[in-house]
mmCIF file of C-alpha atoms and ligand atoms in Angstrom:
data_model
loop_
_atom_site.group_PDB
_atom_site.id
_atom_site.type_symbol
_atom_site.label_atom_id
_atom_site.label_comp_id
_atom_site.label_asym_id
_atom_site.label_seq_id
_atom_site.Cartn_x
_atom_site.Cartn_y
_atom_site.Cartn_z
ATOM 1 C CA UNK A 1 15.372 -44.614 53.768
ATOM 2 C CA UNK A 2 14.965 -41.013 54.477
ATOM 3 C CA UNK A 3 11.094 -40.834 53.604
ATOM 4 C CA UNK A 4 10.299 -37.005 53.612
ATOM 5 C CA UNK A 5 9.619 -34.507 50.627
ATOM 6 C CA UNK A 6 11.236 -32.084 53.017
ATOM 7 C CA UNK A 7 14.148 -31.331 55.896
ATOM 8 C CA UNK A 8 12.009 -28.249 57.370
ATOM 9 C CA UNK A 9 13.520 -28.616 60.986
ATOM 10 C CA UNK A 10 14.727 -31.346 63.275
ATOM 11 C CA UNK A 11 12.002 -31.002 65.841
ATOM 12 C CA UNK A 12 10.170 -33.682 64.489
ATOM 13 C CA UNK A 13 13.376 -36.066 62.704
ATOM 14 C CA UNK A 14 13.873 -39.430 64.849
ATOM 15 C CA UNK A 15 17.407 -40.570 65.833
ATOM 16 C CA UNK A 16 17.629 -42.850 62.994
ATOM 17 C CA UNK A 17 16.392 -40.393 60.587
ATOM 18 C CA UNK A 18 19.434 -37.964 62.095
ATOM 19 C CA UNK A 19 21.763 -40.778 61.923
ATOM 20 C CA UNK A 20 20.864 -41.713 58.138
ATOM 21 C CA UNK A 21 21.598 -38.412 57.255
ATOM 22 C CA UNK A 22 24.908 -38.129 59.316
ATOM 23 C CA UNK A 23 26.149 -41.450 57.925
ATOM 24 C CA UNK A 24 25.584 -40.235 54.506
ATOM 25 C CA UNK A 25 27.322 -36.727 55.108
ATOM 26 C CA UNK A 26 30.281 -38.700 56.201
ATOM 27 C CA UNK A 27 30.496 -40.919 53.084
ATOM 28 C CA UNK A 28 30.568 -37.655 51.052
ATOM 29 C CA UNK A 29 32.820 -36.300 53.235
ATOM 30 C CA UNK A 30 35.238 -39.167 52.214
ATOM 31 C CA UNK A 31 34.254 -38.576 48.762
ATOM 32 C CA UNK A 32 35.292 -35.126 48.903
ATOM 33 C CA UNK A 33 38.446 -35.804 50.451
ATOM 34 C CA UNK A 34 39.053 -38.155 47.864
ATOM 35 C CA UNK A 35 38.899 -35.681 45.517
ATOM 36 C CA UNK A 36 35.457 -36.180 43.691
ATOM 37 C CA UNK A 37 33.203 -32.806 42.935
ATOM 38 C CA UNK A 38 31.997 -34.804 40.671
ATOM 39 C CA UNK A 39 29.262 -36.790 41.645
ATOM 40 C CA UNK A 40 25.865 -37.488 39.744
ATOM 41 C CA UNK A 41 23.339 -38.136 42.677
ATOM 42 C CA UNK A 42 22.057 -35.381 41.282
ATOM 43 C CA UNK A 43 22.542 -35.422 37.373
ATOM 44 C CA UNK A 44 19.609 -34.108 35.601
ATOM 45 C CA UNK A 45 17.991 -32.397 38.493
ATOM 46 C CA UNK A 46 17.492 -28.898 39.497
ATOM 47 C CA UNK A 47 17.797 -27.149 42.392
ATOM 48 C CA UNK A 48 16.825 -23.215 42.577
ATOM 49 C CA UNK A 49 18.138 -21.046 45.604
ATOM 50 C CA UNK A 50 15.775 -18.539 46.987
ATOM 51 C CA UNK A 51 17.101 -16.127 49.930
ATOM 52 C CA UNK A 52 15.461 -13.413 51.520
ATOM 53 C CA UNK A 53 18.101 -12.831 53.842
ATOM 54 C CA UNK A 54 21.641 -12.267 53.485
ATOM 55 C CA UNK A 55 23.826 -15.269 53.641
ATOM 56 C CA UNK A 56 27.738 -16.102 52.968
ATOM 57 C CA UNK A 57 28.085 -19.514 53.854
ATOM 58 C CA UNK A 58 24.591 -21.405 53.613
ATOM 59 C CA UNK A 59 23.823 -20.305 50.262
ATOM 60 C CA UNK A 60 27.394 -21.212 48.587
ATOM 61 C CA UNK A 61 27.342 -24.311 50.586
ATOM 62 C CA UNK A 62 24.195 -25.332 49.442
ATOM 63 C CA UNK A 63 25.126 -23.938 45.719
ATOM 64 C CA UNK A 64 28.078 -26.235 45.929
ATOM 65 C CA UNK A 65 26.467 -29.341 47.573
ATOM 66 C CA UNK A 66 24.185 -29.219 44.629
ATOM 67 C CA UNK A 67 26.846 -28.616 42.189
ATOM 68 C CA UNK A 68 29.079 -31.405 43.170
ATOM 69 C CA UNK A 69 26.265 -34.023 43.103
ATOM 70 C CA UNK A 70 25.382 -32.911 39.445
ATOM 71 C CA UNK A 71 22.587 -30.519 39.415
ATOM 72 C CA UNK A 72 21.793 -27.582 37.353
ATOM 73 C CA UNK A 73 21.680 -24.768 39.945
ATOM 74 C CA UNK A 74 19.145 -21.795 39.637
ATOM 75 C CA UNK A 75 20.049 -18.509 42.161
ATOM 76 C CA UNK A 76 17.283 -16.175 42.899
ATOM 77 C CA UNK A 77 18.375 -13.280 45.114
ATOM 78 C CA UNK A 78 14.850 -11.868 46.636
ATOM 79 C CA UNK A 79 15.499 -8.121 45.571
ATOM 80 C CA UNK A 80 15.804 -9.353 42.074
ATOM 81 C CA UNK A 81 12.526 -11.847 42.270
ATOM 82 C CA UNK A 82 8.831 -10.846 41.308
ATOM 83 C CA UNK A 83 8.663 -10.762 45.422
ATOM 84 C CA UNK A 84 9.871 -6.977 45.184
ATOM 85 C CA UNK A 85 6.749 -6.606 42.575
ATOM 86 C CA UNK A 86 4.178 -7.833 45.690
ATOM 87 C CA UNK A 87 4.022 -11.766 44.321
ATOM 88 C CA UNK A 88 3.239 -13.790 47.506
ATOM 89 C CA UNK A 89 5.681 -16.391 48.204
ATOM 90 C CA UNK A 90 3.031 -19.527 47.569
ATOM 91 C CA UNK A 91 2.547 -17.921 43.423
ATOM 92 C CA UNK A 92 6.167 -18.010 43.868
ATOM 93 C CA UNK A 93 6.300 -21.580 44.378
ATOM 94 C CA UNK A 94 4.012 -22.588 42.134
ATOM 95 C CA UNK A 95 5.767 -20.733 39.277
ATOM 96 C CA UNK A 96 9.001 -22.391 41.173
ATOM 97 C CA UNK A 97 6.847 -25.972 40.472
ATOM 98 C CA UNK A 98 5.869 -25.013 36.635
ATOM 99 C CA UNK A 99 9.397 -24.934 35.734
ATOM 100 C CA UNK A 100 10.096 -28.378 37.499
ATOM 101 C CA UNK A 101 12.264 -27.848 39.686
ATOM 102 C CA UNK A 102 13.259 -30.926 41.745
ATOM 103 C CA UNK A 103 14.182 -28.500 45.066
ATOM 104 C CA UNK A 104 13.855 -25.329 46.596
ATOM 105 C CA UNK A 105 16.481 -24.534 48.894
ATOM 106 C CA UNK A 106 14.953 -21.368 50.855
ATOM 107 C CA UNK A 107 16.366 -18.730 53.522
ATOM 108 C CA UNK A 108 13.520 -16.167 54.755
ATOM 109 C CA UNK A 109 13.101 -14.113 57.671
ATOM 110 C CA UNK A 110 9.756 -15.189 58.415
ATOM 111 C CA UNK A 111 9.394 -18.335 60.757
ATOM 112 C CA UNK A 112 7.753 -20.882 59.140
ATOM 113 C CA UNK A 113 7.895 -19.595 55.257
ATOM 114 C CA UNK A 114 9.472 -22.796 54.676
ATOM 115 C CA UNK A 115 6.209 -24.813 56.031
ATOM 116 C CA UNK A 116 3.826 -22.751 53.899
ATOM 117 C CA UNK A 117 6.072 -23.462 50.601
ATOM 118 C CA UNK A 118 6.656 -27.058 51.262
ATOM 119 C CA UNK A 119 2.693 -27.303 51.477
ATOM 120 C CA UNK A 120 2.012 -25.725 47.903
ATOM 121 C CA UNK A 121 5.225 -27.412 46.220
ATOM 122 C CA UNK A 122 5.460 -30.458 44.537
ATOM 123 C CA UNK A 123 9.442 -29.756 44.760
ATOM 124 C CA UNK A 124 11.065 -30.733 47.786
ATOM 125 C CA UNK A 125 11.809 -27.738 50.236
ATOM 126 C CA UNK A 126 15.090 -27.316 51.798
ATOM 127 C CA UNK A 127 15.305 -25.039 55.504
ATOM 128 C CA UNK A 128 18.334 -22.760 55.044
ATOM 129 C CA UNK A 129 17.188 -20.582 58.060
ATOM 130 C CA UNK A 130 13.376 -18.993 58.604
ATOM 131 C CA UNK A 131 13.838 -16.250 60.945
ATOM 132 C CA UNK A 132 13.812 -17.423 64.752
ATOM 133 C CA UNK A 133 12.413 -20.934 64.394
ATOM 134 C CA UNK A 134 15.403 -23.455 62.575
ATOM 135 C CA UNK A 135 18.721 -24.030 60.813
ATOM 136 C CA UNK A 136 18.253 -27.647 60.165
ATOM 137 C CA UNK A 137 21.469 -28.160 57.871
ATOM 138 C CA UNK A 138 23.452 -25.669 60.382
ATOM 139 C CA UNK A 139 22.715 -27.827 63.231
ATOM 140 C CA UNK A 140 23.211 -31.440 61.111
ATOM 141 C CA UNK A 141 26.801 -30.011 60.456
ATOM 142 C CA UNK A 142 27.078 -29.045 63.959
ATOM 143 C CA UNK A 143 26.152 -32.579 64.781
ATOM 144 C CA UNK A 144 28.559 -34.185 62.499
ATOM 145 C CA UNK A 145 31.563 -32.346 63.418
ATOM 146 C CA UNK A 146 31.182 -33.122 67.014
ATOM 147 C CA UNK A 147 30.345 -36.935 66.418
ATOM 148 C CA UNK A 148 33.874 -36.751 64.555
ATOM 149 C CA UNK A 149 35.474 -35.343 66.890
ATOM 150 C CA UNK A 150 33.952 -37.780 69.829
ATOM 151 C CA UNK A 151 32.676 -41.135 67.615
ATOM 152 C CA UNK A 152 29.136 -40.356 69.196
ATOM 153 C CA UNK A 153 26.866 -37.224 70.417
ATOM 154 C CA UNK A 154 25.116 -39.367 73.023
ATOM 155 C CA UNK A 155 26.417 -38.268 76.686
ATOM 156 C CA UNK A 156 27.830 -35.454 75.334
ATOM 157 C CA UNK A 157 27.714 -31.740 77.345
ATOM 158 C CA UNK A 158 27.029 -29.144 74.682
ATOM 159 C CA UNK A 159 27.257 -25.596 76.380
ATOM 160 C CA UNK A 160 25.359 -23.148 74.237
ATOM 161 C CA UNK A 161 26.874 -19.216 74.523
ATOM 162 C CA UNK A 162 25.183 -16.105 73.480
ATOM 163 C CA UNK A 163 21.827 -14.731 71.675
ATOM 164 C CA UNK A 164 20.182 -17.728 71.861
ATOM 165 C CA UNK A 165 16.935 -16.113 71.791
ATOM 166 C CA UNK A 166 16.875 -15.130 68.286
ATOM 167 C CA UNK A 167 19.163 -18.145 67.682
ATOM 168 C CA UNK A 168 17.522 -20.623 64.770
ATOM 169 C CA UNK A 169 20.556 -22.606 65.072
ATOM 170 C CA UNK A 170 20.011 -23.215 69.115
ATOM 171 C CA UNK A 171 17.020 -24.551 68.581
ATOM 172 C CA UNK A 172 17.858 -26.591 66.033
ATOM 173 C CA UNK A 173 20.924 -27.708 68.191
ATOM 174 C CA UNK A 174 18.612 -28.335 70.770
ATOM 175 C CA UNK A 175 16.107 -30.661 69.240
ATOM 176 C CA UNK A 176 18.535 -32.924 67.253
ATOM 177 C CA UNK A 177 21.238 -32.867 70.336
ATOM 178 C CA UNK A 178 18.572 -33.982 72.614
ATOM 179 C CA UNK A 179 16.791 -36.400 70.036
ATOM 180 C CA UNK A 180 20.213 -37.942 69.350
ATOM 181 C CA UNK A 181 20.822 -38.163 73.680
ATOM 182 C CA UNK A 182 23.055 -35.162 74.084
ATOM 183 C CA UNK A 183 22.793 -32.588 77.259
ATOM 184 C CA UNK A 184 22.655 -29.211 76.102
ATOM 185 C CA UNK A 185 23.531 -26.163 78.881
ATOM 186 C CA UNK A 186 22.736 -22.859 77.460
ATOM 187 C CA UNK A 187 23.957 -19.375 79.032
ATOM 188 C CA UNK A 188 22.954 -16.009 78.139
ATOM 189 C CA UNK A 189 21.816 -12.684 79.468
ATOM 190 C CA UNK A 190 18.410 -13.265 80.750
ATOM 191 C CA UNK A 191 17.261 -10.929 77.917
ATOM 192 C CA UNK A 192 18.596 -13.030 75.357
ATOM 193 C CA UNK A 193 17.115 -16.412 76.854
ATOM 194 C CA UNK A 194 14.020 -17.332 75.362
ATOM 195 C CA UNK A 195 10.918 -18.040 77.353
ATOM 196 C CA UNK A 196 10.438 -22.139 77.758
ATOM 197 C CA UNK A 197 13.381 -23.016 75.731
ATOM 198 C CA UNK A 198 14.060 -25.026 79.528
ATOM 199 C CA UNK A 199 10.836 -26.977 78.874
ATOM 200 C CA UNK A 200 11.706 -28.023 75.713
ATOM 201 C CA UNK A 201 14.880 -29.259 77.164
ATOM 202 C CA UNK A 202 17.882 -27.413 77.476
ATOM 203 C CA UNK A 203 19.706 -27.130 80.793
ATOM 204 C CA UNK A 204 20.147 -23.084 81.778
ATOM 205 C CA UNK A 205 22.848 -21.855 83.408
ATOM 206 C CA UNK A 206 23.168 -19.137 86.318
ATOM 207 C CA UNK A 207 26.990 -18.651 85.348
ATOM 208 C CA UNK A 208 29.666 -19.053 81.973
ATOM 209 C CA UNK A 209 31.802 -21.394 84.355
ATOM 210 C CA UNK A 210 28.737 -23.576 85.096
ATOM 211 C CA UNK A 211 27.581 -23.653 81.483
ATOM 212 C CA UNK A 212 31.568 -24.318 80.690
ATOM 213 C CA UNK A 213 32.373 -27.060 83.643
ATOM 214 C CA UNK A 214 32.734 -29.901 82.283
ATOM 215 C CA UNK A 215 31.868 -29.681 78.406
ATOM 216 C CA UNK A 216 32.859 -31.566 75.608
ATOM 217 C CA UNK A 217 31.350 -28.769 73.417
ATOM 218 C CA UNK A 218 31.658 -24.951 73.778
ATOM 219 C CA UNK A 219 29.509 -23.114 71.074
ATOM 220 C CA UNK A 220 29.330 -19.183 70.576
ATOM 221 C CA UNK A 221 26.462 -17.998 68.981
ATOM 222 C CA UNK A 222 26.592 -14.657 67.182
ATOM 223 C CA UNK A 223 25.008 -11.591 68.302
ATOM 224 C CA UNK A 224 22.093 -10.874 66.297
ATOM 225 C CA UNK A 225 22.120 -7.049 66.425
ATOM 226 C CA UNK A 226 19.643 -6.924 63.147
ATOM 227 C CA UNK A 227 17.154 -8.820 64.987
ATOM 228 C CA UNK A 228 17.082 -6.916 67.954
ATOM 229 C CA UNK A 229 13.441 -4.159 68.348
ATOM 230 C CA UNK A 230 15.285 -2.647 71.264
ATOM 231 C CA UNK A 231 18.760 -3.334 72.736
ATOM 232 C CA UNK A 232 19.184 -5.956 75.382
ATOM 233 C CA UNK A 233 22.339 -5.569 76.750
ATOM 234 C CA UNK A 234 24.141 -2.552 77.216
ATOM 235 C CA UNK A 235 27.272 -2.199 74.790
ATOM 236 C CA UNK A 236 28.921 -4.848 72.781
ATOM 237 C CA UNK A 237 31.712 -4.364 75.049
ATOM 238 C CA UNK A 238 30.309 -4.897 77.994
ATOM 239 C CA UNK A 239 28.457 -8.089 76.484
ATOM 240 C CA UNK A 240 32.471 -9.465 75.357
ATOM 241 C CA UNK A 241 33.422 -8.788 79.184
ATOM 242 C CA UNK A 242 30.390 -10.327 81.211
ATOM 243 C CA UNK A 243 28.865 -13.002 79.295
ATOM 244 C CA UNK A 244 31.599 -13.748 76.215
ATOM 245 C CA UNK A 245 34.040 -16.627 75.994
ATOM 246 C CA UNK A 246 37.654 -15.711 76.572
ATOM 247 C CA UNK A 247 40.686 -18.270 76.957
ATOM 248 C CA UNK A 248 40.659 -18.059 80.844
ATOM 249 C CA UNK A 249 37.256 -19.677 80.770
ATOM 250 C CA UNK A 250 38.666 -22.107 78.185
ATOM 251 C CA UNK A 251 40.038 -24.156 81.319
ATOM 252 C CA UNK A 252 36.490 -24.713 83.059
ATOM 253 C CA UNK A 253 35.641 -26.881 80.023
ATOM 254 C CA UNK A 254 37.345 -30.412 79.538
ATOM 255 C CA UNK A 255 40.492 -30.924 78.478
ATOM 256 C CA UNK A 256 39.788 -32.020 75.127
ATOM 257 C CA UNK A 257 36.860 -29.749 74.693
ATOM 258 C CA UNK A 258 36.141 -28.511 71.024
ATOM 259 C CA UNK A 259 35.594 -24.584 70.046
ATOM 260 C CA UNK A 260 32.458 -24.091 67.866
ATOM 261 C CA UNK A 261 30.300 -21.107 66.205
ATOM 262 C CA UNK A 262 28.362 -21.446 62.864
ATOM 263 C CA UNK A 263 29.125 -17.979 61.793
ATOM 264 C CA UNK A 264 29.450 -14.913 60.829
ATOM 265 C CA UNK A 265 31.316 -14.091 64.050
ATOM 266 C CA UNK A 266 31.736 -11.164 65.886
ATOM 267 C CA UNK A 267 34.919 -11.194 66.401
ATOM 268 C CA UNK A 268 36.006 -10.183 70.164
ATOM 269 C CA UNK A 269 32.396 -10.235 71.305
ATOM 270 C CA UNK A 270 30.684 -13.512 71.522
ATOM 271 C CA UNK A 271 34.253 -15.184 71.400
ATOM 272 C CA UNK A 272 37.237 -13.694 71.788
ATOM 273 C CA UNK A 273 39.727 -13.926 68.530
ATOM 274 C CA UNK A 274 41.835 -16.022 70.573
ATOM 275 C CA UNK A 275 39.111 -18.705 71.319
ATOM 276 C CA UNK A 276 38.305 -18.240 67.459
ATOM 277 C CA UNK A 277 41.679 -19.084 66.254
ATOM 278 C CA UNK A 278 42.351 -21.896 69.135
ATOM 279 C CA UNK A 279 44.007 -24.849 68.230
ATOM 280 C CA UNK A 280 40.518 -26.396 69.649
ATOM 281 C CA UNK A 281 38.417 -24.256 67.270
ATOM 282 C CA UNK A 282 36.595 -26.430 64.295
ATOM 283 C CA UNK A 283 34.751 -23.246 63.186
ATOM 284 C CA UNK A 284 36.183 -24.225 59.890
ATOM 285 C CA UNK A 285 35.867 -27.621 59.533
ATOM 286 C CA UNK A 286 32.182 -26.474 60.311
ATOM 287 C CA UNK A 287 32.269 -24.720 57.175
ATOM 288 C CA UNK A 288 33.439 -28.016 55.602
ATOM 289 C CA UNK A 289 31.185 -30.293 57.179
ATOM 290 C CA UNK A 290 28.501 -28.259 55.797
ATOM 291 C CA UNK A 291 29.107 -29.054 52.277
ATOM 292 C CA UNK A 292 29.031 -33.135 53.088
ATOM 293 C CA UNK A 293 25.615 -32.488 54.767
ATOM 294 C CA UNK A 294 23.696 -30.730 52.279
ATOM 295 C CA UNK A 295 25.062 -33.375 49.782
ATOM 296 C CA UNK A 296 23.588 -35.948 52.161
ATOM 297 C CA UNK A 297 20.288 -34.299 52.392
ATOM 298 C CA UNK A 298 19.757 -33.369 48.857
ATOM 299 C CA UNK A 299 20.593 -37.108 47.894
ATOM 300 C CA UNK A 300 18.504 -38.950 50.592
ATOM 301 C CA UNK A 301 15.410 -36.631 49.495
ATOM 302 C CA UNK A 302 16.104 -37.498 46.001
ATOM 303 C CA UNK A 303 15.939 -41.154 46.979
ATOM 304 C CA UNK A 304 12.606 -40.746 48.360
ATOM 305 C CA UNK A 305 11.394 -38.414 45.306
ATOM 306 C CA UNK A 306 12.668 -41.308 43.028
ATOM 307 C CA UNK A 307 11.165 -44.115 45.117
ATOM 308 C CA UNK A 308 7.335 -42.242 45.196
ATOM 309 C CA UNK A 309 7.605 -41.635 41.569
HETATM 310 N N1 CP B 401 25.761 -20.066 59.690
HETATM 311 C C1 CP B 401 25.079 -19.354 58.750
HETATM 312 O O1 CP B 401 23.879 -19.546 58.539
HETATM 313 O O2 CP B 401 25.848 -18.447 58.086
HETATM 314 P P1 CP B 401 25.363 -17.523 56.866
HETATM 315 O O3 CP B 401 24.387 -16.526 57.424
HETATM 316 O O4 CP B 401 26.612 -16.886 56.324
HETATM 317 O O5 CP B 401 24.689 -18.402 55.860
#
């Protein structure tokens, strides 16, 4: 059993803990495909949805994953919150906790906002993103796709392309990859490579056709102009020319290499619309993946909620 109040990141889950939670997202998977939205994992629990940061696919994923298990759903966009009035996000919470909420699925552009919540909530805190530091479900969906595609993420080469230094979903790549025996290569303009992110692990590459050679995996990650103080590259174009993935570099990777990005893309820049709309590409079955994860998550914390009762 999955015994945490909380998915706040992967840097600290175990490779069985990952592999409970991937085993469950592809039962619900199934369940999906069968044709069942509705579940009742769920039934009689609440989930409310706070974002501070603008979001297309995590926050309807998440709205869905708790909708198809059975759960009354609660959206709280932050410019419409008591946040705008000065509240601080732990009087948030508590108000959050008065109401009884079960979970608080939260996006914020802080790192570590999801940390200070989970310590002053009796509800169980969901990660959807805190600014540079993780995408947990992002990079559980990530992993599930690929161990679909491949039966298993151990020996794996995952070559990670593009601002990975404000990338929450790298490092989140990079902790459960590696946890789960998966070699991640990263390449990037050295202004867009974080410091140390080679001690914790990932492999980095002088070249795209050395990050490429040989991969099972080739992600694009998006560039994250809203994030940037001060440019760090150039022009876009430029950045699509030197250090984006077109279909010529396709052929360094192996044969049956996969196409990934978790989105929103920039289309022609971090991957070219070609390499988006490859026959390779499982950007969308990313998309789809992500549903069956958050379903997973949401019922293996509810477990755990049940079983401390
Ligand atoms: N991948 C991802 O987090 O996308 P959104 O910003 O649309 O949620």
């Amino acid at each position: 059993m999955l015994k945490r109040k909380d998915l706040l990141g992967l840097i600290d889950l175990t490779a069985e803990e990952l592999t409970e939670i991937l085993d469950e997202a592809s039962q619900m998977k199934k369940r999906l495909k069968s044709g069942n939205k509705n579940l009742t994992d769920l039934k009689g629990k609440t989930a409310t949805i706070l974002f501070y940061e603008n979001s297309t696919r995590t926050r309807t994923s998440f709205e869905l994953a708790a909708k198809y298990l059975g759960a009354t759903v609660i959206n709280i966009a932050a410019g419409s919150s008591s946040v705008a009035k000065g509240e601080t996000l732990v009087d948030t919470g508590k108000t959050l906790d008065a109401q009884l909420n079960d979970f608080l699925i939260m996006r914020h552009p802080m790192g570590g906002a999801p940390y200070l919540l989970a310590k002053v909530a009796k509800a169980g805190v969901l990660n959807a993103g805190d600014g540079m530091n993780e995408h947990p479900t992002q990079a559980l969906l990530d992993m599930l796709t690929m161990r679909e595609t491949f039966g298993k993420l151990s020996g794996l080469k995952v070559a990670i392309l593009g601002d990975i230094k404000h990338s929450r979903v790298a490092k989140s790549n990079l902790f459960g990859l590696k946890t789960m025996g998966a070699d991640v290569y990263m390449y990037a303009p050295e202004t867009l490579i974080p410091k140390g992110i080679d001690k914790l692990g990932a492999k980095l590459c002088s070249t795209r056709e050395e990050a490429l050679d040989g991969a099972d995996v080739v992600m694009g990650l998006r560039i994250q102009l809203e994030r940037q103080q001060a440019g760090n590259f150039p022009t876009l174009n430029e950045y699509a020319e030197f250090y984006g993935v077109n279909g010529k570099l396709l052929s360094y990777a192996k044969p049956n290499a996969i196409i990934m990005h978790p989105g929103p893309v920039n289309r022609g820049v971090e991957l070219t619309g070609k390499v988006i709309d490859h026959e390779k590409s499982r950007i969308e079955e990313q998309v789809f993946s992500g549903i069956a994860v958050r379903m997973a998550v949401l019922k293996l914390l509810n477990e755990y909620r049940e079983y401390v009762k």
